[in-house]
XYZ file of C-alpha atoms in Angstrom:
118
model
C 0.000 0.000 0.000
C 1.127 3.241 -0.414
C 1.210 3.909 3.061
C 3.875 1.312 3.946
C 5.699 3.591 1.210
C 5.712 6.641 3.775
C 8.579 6.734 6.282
C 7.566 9.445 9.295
C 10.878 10.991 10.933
C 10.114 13.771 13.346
C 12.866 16.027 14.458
C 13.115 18.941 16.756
C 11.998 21.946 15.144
C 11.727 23.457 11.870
C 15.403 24.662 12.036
C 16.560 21.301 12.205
C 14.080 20.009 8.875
C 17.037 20.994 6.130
C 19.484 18.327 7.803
C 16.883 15.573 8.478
C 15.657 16.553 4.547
C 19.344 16.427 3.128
C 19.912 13.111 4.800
C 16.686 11.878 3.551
C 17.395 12.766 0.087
C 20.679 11.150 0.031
C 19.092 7.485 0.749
C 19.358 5.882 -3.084
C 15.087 4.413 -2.156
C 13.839 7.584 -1.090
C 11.971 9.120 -4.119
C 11.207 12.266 -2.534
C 11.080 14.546 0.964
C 8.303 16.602 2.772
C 8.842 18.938 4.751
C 6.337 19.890 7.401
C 6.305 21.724 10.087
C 5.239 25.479 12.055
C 7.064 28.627 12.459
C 5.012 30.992 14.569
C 5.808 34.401 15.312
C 6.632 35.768 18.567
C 7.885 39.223 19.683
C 11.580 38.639 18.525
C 13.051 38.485 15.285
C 13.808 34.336 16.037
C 11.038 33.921 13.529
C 12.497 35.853 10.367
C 15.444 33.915 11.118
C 14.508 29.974 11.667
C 11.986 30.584 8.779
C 14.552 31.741 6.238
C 16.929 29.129 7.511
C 14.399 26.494 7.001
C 13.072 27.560 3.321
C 16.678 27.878 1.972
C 18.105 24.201 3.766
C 14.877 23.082 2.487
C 15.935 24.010 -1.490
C 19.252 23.067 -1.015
C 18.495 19.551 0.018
C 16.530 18.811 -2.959
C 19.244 20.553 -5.822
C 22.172 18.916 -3.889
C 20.260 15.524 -4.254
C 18.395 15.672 -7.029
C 15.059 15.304 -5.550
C 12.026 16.800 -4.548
C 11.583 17.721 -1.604
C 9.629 19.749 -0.793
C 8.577 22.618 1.619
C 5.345 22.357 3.741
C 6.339 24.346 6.874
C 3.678 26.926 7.903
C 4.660 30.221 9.081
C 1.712 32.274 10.631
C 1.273 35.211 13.220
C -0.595 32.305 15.470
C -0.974 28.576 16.686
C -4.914 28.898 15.227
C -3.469 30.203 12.068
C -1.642 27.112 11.556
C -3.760 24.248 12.399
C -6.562 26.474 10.210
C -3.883 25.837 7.258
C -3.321 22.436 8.492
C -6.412 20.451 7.576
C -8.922 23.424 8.825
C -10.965 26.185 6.802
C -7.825 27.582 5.237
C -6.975 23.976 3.853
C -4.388 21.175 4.333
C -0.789 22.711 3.484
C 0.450 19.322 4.341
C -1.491 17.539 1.762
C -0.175 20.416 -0.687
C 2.782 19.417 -0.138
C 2.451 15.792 -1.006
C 1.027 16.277 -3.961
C 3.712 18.636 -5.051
C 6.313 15.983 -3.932
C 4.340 13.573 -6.232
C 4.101 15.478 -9.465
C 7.885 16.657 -9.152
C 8.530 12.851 -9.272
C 6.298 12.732 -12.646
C 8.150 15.865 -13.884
C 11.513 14.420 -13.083
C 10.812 11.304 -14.589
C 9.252 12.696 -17.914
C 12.423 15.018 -18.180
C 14.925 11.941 -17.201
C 13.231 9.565 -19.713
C 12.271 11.446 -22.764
C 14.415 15.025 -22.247
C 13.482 18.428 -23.020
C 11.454 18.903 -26.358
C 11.804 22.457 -27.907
């Protein structure tokens, strides 16, 4: 089932996703990496800093490996902001995602088998 596909590893905070991600990635039967996680905003600049810290480890693990993975860490002003944007009225960011994670694969396999066409 697709489900047995899915390997959950949880780590620490969204600071700590890139390494988790790159180490993922580097694993020759992993086909792909999401991210998820929750930056929320405080009354320091902390947030600016783990959130831009996360986004760009988050990139660079999929171009170092090749892969998508992809970025599904919230960053609101509030806890309710982010569990609205995590399956509530907003939508499921998570789930977004996934399904970007799947149709890089299908991108990534179209390019790799058949190339670019002009």
């Amino acid at each position: 089932t697709p489900e047995s596909q899915i390997e959950t590893i949880w780590v620490p905070g969204s600071f700590e996703l890139p390494l988790a991600a790159s180490a993922a990635a580097a694993q020759f039967d992993v086909s792909a990496v999401i991210c998820l996680g929750a930056v929320i905003r405080g009354d320091t600049p902390h947030f600016e800093y783990v959130s831009q810290a996360a986004a760009m480890g988050i990139l660079r693990a999929g171009l170092d490996h090749d892969k998508p993975v992809t970025f599904g860490v919230l960053t609101t002003d509030t806890p309710e902001q982010a569990f609205e944007r995590a399956g509530g009225r907003v939508g499921n960011k998570g789930a977004d995602a996934a399904n970007a994670a799947l149709d890089m694969i299908n991108v990534l396999d179209q390019i790799r088998s058949t190339g670019l066409s002009s």
